[in-house]
Coordinates of C-alpha atoms in Angstrom, one line a residue:
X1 CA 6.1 28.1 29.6
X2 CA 5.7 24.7 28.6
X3 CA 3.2 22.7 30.3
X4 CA 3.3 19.0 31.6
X5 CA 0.6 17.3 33.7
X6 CA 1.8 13.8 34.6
X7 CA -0.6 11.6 36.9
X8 CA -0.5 8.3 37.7
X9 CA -3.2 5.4 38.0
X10 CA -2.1 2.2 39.7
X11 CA -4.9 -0.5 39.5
X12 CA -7.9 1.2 41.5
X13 CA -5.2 3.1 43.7
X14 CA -4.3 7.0 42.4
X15 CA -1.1 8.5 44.0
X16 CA 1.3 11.4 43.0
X17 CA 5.3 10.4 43.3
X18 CA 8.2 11.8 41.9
X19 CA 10.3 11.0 39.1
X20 CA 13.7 9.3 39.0
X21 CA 15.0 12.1 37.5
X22 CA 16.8 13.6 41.0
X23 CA 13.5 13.6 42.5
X24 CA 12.4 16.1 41.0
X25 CA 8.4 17.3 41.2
X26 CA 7.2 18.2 37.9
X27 CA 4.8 20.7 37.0
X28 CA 4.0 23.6 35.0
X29 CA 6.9 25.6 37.4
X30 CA 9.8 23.4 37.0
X31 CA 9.2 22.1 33.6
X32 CA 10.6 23.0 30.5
X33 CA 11.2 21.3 26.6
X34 CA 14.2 20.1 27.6
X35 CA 13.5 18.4 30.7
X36 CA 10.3 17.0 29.2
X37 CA 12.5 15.4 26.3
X38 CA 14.7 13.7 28.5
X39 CA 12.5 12.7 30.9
X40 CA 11.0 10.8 27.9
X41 CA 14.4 9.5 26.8
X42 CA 14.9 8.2 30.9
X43 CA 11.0 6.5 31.3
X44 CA 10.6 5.3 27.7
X45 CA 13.6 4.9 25.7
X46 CA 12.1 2.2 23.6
X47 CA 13.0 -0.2 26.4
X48 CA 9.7 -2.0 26.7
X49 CA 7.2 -3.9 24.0
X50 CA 3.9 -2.0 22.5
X51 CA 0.9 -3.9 22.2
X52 CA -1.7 -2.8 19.8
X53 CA -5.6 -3.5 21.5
X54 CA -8.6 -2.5 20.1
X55 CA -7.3 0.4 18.3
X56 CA -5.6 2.5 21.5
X57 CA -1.9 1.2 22.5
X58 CA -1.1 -0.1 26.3
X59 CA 2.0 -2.0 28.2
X60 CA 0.8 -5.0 28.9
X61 CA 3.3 -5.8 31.6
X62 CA 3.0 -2.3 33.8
X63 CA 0.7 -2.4 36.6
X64 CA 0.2 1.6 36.7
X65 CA 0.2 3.9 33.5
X66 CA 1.4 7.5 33.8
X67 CA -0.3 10.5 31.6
X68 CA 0.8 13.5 30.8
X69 CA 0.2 16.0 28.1
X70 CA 2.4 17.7 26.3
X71 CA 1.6 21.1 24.9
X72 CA 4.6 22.8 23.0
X73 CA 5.6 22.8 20.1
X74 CA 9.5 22.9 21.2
X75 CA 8.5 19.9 23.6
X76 CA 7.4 17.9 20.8
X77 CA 10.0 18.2 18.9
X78 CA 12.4 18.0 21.4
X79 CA 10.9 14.5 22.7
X80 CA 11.4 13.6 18.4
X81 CA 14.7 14.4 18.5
X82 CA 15.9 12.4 21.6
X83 CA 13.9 9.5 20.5
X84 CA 14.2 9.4 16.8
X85 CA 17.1 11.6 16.2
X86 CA 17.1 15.0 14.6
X87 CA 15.5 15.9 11.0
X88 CA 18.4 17.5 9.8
X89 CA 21.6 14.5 11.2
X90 CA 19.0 12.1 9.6
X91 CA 19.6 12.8 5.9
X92 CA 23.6 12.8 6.6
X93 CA 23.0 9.2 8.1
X94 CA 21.6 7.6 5.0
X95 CA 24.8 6.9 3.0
X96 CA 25.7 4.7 6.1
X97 CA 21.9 3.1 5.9
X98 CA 22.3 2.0 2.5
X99 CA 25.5 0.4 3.1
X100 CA 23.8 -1.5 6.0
X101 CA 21.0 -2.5 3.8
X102 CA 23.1 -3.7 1.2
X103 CA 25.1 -5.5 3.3
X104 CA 22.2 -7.7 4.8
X105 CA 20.5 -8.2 1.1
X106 CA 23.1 -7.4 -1.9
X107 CA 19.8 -7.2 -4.8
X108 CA 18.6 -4.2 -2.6
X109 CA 18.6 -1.8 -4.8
X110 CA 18.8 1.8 -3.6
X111 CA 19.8 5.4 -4.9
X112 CA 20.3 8.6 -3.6
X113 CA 20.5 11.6 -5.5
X114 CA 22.4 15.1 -4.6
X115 CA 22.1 18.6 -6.3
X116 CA 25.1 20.3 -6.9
X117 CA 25.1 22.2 -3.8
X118 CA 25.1 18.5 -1.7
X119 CA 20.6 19.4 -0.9
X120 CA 19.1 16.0 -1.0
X121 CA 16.9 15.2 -3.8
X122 CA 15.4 12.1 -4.1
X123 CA 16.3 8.7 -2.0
X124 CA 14.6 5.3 -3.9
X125 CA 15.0 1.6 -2.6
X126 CA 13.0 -1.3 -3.6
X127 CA 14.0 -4.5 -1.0
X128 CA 16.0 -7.7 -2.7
X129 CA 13.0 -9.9 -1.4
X130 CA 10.3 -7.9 -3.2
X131 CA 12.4 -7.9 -6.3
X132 CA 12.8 -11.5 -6.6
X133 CA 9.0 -12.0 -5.7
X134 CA 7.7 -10.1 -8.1
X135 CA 10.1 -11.4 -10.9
X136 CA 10.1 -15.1 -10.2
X137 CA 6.7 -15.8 -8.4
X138 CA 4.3 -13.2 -7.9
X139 CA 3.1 -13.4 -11.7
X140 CA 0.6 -11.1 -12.1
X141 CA 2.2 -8.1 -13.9
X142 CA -0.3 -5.5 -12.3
X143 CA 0.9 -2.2 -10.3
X144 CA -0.6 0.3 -8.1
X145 CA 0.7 3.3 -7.7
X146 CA 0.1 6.1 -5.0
X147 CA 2.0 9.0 -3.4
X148 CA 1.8 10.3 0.2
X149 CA 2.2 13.7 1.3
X150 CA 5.0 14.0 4.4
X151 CA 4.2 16.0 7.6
X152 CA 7.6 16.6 8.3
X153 CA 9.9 19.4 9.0
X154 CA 11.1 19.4 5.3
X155 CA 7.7 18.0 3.9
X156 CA 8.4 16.3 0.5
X157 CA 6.3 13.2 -0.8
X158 CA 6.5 9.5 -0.6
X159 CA 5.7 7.5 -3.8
X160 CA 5.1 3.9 -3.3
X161 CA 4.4 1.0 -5.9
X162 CA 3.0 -2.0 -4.7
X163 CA 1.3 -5.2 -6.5
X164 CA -0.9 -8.2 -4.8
X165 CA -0.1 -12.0 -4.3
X166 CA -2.2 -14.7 -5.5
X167 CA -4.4 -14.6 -1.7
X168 CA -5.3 -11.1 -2.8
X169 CA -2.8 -9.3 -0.3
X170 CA -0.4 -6.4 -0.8
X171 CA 3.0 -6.7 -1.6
X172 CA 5.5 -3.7 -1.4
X173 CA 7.8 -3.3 -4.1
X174 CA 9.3 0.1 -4.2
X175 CA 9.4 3.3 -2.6
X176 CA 10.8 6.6 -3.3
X177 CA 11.2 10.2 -1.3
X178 CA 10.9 12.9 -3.1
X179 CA 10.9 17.0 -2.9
X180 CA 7.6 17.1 -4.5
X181 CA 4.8 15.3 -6.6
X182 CA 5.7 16.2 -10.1
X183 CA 6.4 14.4 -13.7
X184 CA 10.0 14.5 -13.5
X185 CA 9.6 13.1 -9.9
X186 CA 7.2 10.4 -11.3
X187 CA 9.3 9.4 -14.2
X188 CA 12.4 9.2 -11.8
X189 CA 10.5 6.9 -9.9
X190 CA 9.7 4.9 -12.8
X191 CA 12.4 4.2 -14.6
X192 CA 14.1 2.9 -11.5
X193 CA 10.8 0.5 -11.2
X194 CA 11.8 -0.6 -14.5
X195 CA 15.0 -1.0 -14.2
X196 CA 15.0 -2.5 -10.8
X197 CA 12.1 -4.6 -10.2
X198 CA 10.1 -5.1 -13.3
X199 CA 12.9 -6.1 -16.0
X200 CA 12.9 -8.4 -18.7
X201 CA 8.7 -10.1 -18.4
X202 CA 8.6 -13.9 -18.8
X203 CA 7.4 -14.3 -22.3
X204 CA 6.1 -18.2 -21.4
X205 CA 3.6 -16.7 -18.7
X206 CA -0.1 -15.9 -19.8
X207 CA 0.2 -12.6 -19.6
X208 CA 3.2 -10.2 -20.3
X209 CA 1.6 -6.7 -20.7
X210 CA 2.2 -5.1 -17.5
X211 CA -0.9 -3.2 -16.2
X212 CA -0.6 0.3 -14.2
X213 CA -3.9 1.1 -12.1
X214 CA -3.6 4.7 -10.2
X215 CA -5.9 7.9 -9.9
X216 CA -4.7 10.4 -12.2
X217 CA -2.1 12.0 -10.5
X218 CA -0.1 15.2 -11.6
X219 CA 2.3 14.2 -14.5
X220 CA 2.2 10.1 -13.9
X221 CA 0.1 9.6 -16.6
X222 CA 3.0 10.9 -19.2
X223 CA 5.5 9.6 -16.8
X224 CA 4.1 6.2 -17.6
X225 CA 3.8 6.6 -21.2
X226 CA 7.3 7.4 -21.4
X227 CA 8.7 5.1 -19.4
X228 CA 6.4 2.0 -20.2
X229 CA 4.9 3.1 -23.6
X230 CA 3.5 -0.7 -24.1
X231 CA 2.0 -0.7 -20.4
X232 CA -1.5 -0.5 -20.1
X233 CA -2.3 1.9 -17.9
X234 CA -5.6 1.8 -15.9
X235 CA -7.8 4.6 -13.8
X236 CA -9.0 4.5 -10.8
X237 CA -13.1 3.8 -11.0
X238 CA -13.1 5.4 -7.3
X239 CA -11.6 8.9 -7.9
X240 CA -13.7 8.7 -11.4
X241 CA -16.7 8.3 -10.1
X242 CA -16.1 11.1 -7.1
X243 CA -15.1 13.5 -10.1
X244 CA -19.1 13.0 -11.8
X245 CA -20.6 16.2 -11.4
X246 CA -22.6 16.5 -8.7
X247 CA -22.7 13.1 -8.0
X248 CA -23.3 12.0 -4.3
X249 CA -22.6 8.1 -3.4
X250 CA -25.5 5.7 -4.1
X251 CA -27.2 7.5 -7.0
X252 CA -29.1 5.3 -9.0
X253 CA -26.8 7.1 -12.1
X254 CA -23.9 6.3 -9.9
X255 CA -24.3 2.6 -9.4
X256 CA -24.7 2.1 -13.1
X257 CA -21.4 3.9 -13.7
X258 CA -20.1 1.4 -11.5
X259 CA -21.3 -1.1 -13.1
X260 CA -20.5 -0.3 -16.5
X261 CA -17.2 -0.3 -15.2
X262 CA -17.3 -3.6 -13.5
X263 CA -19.3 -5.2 -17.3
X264 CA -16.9 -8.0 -18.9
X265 CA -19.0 -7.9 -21.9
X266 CA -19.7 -4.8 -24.6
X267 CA -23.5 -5.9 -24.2
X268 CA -23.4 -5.0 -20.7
X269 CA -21.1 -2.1 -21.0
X270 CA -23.9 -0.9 -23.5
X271 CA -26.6 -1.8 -21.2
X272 CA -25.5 0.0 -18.3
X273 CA -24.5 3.4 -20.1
X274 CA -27.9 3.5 -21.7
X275 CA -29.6 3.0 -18.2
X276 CA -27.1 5.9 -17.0
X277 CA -27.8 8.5 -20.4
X278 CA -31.9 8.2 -19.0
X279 CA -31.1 9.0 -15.4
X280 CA -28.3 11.4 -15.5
X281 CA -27.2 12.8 -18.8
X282 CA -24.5 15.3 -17.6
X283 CA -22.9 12.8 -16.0
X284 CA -23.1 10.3 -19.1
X285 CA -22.0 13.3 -20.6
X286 CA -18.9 13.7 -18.6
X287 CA -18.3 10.1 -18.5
X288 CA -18.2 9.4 -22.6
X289 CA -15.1 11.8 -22.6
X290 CA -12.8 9.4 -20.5
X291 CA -10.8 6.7 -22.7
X292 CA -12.3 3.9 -22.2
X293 CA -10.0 1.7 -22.6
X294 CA -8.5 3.3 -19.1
X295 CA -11.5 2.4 -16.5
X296 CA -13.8 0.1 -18.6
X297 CA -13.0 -4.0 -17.8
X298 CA -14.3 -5.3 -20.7
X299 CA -12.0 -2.8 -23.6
X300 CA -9.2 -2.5 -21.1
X301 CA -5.7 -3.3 -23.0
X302 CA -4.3 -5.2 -20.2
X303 CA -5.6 -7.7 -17.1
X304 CA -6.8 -6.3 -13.8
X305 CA -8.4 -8.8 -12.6
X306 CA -11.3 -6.9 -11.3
X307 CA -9.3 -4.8 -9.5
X308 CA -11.2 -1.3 -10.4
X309 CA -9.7 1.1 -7.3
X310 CA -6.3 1.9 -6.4
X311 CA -7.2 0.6 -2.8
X312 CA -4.4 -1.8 -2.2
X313 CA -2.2 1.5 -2.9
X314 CA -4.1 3.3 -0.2
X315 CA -4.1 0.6 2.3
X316 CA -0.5 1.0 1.9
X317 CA -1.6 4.8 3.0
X318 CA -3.5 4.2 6.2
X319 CA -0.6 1.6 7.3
X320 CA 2.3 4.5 7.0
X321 CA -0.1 7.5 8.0
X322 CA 1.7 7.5 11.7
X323 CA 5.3 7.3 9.6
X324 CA 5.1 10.6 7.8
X325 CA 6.3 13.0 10.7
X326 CA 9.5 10.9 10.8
X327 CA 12.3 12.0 10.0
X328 CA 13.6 10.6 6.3
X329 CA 16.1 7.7 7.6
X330 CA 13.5 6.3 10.4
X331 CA 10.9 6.7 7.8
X332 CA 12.3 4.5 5.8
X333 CA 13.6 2.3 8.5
X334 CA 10.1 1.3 9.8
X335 CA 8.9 0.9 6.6
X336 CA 11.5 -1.9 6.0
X337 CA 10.0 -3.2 9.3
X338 CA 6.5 -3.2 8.2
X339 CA 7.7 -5.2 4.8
X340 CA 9.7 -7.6 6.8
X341 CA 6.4 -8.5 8.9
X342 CA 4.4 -9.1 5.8
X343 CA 6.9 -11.7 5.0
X344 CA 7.1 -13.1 7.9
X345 CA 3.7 -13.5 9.1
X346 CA 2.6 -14.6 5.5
X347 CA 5.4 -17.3 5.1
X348 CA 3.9 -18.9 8.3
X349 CA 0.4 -18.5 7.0
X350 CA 1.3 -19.9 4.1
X351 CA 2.1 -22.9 5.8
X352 CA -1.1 -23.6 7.0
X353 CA -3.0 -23.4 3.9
X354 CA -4.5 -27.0 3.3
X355 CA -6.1 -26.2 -0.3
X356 CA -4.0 -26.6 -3.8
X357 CA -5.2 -22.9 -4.7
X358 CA -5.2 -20.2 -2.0
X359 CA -8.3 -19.2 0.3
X360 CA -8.8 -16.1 -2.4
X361 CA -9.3 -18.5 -5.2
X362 CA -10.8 -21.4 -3.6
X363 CA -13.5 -19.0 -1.9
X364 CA -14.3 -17.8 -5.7
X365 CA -14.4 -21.6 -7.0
X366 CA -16.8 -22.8 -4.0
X367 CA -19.4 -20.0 -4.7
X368 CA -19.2 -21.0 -8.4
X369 CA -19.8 -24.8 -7.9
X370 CA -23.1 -23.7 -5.8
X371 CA -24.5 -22.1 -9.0
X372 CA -23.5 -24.6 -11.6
X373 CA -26.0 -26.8 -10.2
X374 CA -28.9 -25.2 -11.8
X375 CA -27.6 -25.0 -15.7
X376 CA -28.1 -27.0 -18.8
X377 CA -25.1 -28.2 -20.2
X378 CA -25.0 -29.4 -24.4
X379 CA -21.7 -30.7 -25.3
X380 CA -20.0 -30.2 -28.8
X381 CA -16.6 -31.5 -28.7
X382 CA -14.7 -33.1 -25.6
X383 CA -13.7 -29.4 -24.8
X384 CA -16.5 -27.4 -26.4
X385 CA -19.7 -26.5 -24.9
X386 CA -22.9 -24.1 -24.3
X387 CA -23.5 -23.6 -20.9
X388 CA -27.6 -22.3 -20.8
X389 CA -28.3 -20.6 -17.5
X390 CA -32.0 -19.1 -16.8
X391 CA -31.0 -15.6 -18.2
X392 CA -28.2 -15.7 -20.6
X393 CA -26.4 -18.8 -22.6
X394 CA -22.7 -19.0 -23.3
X395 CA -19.6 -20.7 -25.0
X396 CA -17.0 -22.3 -22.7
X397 CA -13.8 -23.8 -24.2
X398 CA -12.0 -25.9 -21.6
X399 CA -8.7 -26.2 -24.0
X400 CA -8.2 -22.0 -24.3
X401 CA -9.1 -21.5 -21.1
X402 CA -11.9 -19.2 -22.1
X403 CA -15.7 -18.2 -21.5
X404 CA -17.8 -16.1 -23.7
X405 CA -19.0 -14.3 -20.2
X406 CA -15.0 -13.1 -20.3
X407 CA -15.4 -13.5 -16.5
X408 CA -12.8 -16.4 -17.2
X409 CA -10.3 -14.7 -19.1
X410 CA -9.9 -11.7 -17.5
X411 CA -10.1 -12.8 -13.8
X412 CA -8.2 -16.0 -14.1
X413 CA -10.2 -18.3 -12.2
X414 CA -12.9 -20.6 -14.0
X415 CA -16.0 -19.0 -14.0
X416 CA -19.6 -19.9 -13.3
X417 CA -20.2 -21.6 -16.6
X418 CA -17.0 -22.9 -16.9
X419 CA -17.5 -25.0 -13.8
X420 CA -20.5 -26.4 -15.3
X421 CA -17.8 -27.8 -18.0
X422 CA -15.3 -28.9 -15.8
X423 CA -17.6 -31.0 -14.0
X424 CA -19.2 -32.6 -16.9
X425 CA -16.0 -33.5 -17.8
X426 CA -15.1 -35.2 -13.9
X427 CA -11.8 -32.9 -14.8
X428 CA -10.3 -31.1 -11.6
X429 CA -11.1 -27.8 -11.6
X430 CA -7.8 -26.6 -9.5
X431 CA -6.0 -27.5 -13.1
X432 CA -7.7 -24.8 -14.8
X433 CA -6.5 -21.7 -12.3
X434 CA -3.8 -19.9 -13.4
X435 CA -0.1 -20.9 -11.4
X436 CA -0.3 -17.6 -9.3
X437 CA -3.3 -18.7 -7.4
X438 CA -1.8 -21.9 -6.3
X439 CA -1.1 -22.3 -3.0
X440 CA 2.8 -23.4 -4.3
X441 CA 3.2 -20.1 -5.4
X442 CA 2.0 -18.5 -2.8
X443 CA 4.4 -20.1 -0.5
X444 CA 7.6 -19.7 -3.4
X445 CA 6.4 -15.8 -3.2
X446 CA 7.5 -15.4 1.0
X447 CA 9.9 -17.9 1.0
X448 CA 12.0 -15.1 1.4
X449 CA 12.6 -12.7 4.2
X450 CA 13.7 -9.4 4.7
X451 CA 16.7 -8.9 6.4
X452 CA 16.8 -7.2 9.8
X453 CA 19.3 -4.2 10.7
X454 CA 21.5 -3.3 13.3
X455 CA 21.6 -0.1 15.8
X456 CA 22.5 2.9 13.9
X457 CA 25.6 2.9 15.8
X458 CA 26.8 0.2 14.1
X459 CA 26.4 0.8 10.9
X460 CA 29.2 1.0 8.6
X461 CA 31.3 4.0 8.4
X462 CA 30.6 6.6 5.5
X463 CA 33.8 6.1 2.8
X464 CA 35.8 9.4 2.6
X465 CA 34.8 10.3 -0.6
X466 CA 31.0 10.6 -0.1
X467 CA 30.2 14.1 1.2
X468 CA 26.7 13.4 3.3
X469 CA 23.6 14.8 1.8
X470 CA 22.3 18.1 3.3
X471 CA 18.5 18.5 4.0
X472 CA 16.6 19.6 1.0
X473 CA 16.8 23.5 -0.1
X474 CA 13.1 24.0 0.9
X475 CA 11.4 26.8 2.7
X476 CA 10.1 25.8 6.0
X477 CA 6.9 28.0 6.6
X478 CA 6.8 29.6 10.4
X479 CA 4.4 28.8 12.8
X480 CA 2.7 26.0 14.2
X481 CA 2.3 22.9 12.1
X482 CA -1.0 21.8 11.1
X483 CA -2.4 19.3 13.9
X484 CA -5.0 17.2 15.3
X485 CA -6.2 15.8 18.3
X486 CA -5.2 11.7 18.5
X487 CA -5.9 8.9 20.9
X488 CA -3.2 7.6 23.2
X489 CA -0.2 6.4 22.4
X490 CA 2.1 4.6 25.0
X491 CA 6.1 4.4 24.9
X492 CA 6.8 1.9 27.8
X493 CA 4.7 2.3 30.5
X494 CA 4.6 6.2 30.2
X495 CA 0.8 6.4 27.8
X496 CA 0.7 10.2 26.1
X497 CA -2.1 12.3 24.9
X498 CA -1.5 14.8 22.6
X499 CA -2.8 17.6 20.4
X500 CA -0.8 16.7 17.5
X501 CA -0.9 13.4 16.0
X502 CA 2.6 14.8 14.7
X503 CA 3.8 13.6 18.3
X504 CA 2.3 10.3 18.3
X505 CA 3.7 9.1 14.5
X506 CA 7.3 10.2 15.3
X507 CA 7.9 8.4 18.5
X508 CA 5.3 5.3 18.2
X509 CA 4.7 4.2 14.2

């Protein structure tokens, strides 16, 4: 029998009532999935705000909370289906979905894919305000990819790609459902990436080679040479440096992996590797057989700005994780939401940034014009000079932009000794960042929004020739699905606790 203990707390006062529900007592005698679903449906419903505080949810405006546990499976997914609809009706509502998000934004771009039998196969969308972001503004031609794996009643596997703005922050370009995590998946994905948000690369911009960065997932790393063969793609140093054999965090041998990766110069590079063969030669040894020009800065084919881990990919990870039990059409629903708050709340930030360049870069240029101080400076032209610092001496050349420390080139923003130039020179250093840092840009990038959408019961009627799709031809294994115990979650004023986080991500993402 399906168990349900409610209680209820009312501001240093503890009482037991009855529910609205006919007055009806509840308790392990009484109560079954059913009635715990719609009791759910009658005291939450989605009617009231949730309010995120210190990690645990609460409703701000209820003076009493009421707990219960629920612990069946069938209540569960009961309580899913009343709130969020079922898993099965939620794949024959998405060719009404994409007709409502192309009717608020006509660049979305979305597809949906059948087999022959009508099983869905794979459902892509990258949002119209993404799109133009990354084309027009957003500049910097470098892409994370990641995939997550779906908790589900079907399962299946969310890829994502996403990029960054000039304040360092991650912008969501395109998603894509699919059966499973394979290279035909990935170079699905890919081509509609291509063909849908990346297109033709402005050819006056500093930099046209798009750049890749991703851990070396299961067929995306001949997905991507097929589908961008003149990409450079780049490895995660993270998931490298947690393959070394046996190599715990912290190791002396570890740190100089690490910082061969992070070198901008073949002398450091060098430097480092040596220091590594001395301390750890199976791991050198292990370390000499990955192309370098994947994970090493200073030989990589492209620019990635000293972006050496895939961790703006995951980020997007950890925000989603309480999304992946929804079902496919509220899945993707709530991450529309999630993109439509980045753009909001960053076109209002943007707003108040007083700087020309954004806090990212001017953060970078303040620590630089605090160590300038100390070098010598010996001027050969109006735009040539060597910068001599109290352990190395370089070349800066103010008219190509370029330093022979590469820190400059690669990252962008003038570097230490570049500084030193600059203000010899009385020239103003914001002139010398590249346009996506500038603060103008920044704001051009969420000038945009994304557009909201209606109730599902007003969304437009499917045409009569599109047959819906039916849930994908998987085997669902028996038994309980793997769980976890989670912190609270509230719905309302009704605050649950539950043994499966599976619960808590499908009725409060």
């Amino acid at each position: 029998m399906p168990c349900l203990r409610l209680s209820l707390e009312n501001k240093g006062a503890s009482s037991t009532r009855n529910c609205s529900m006919g007055n009806r007592g509840i308790g392990p005698q009484n109560c079954d999935a059913a009635f715990i679903a719609s009791f759910v449906r009658e005291q939450g419903g989605g009617k009231r705000e949730i309010h995120a505080e210190n990690g645990s949810d609460r409703d701000s405006s209820a003076a009493r909370r009421k707990n219960f546990i629920l612990e069946s499976l069938p209540s569960r997914e009961l309580v899913i289906q009343e709130v969020r609809g079922d898993f099965e009706g939620s794949f024959a509502l998405l060719p009404s979905y994409i007709q409502e998000l192309k009717s608020g934004d006509a660049e979305t771009c979305l597809q949906l894919l059948y087999q022959d039998e009508g099983h869905f196969t794979v459902f892509s969308g990258h949002s119209g305000a993404a799109i133009r972001a990354f084309r027009s503004t957003a500049g910097r031609l470098l892409v994370w990819m990641v995939r997550t794996f779906l908790t589900g009643k079907f399962r299946g596997c969310l890829l994502t790609a996403s990029c960054i703005d000039g304040n360092n922050c991650i912008l969501p370009l395109a998603w894509a459902v699919v059966e499973g995590e394979n290279r035909y998946s990935w170079q699905w994905f890919l081509e509609q990436l291509r063909d849908g948000v990346v297109g033709d690369r402005d050819s006056s911009r500093a930099n046209t080679v798009l750049t890749i960065v991703s851990d070396r997932q299961k067929g995306l790393i001949d997905a991507v040479s097929d589908v961008f063969p003149d990409a450079a793609h780049g490895y995660c140093i993270y998931h490298l440096s947690t393959n070394l054999p046996h190599a715990p965090k912290n190791t002396p041998a570890w740190r100089r992996f690490w910082a061969a990766a992070r070198a901008y110069t073949v002398a450091e590079f060098n430097e480092h590797m040596e220091k590594m063969k001395e301390l750890n030669p199976e791991q050198y040894k292990y370390v000499v057989k990955l192309p370098r020009h994947r994970w090493a800065t200073h030989c990589f084919l492209g620019r990635r700005y000293s972006m050496l881990t895939s961790n703006c990919a995951e980020t997007i990870n950890s925000v989603i994780r309480h999304l992946k039990g929804l079902p496919i059409t509220y899945l993707v629903e709530e991450t529309r939401k999630k993109t439509a708050c980045y753009f909001y709340q960053r076109k209002n930030n943007g707003k108040n940034i007083t700087s020309v360049v954004t806090p990212y870069a001017e953060k970078i240029l303040g620590s630089s014009r605090e160590t300038f101080r100390f070098y010598t400076l010996n001027p050969s032209t109006d735009v040539l000079f060597q910068v001599i610092a109290a352990d190395r001496t370089d070349v800066v050349d103010l008219s190509k932009k370029t330093c022979s420390c590469k820190r400059w080139d690669i990252d962008g923003i003038p570097c230490n000794h570049a500084m030193a130039a600059i203000s010899f020179r009385l020239r103003d250093p914001y002139d010398f960042v590249e346009d996506w840092f500038m603060t103008s840009t920044y704001r051009a990038t969420y000038n945009d929004c994304v557009p909201p959408t209606r109730g599902k019961e007003q969304w437009p009627a499917i045409p009569s020739n599109v047959v819906p799709p039916r849930p994908p031809n998987v085997r669902i294994q028996p038994g309980r699905r793997k769980s976890v115990m989670s912190s609270s979650s509230c719905l309302g004023d009704i605050s649950f606790k539950t043994t499966s986080r599976f619960l808590r991500s499908a009725l409060f993402p």
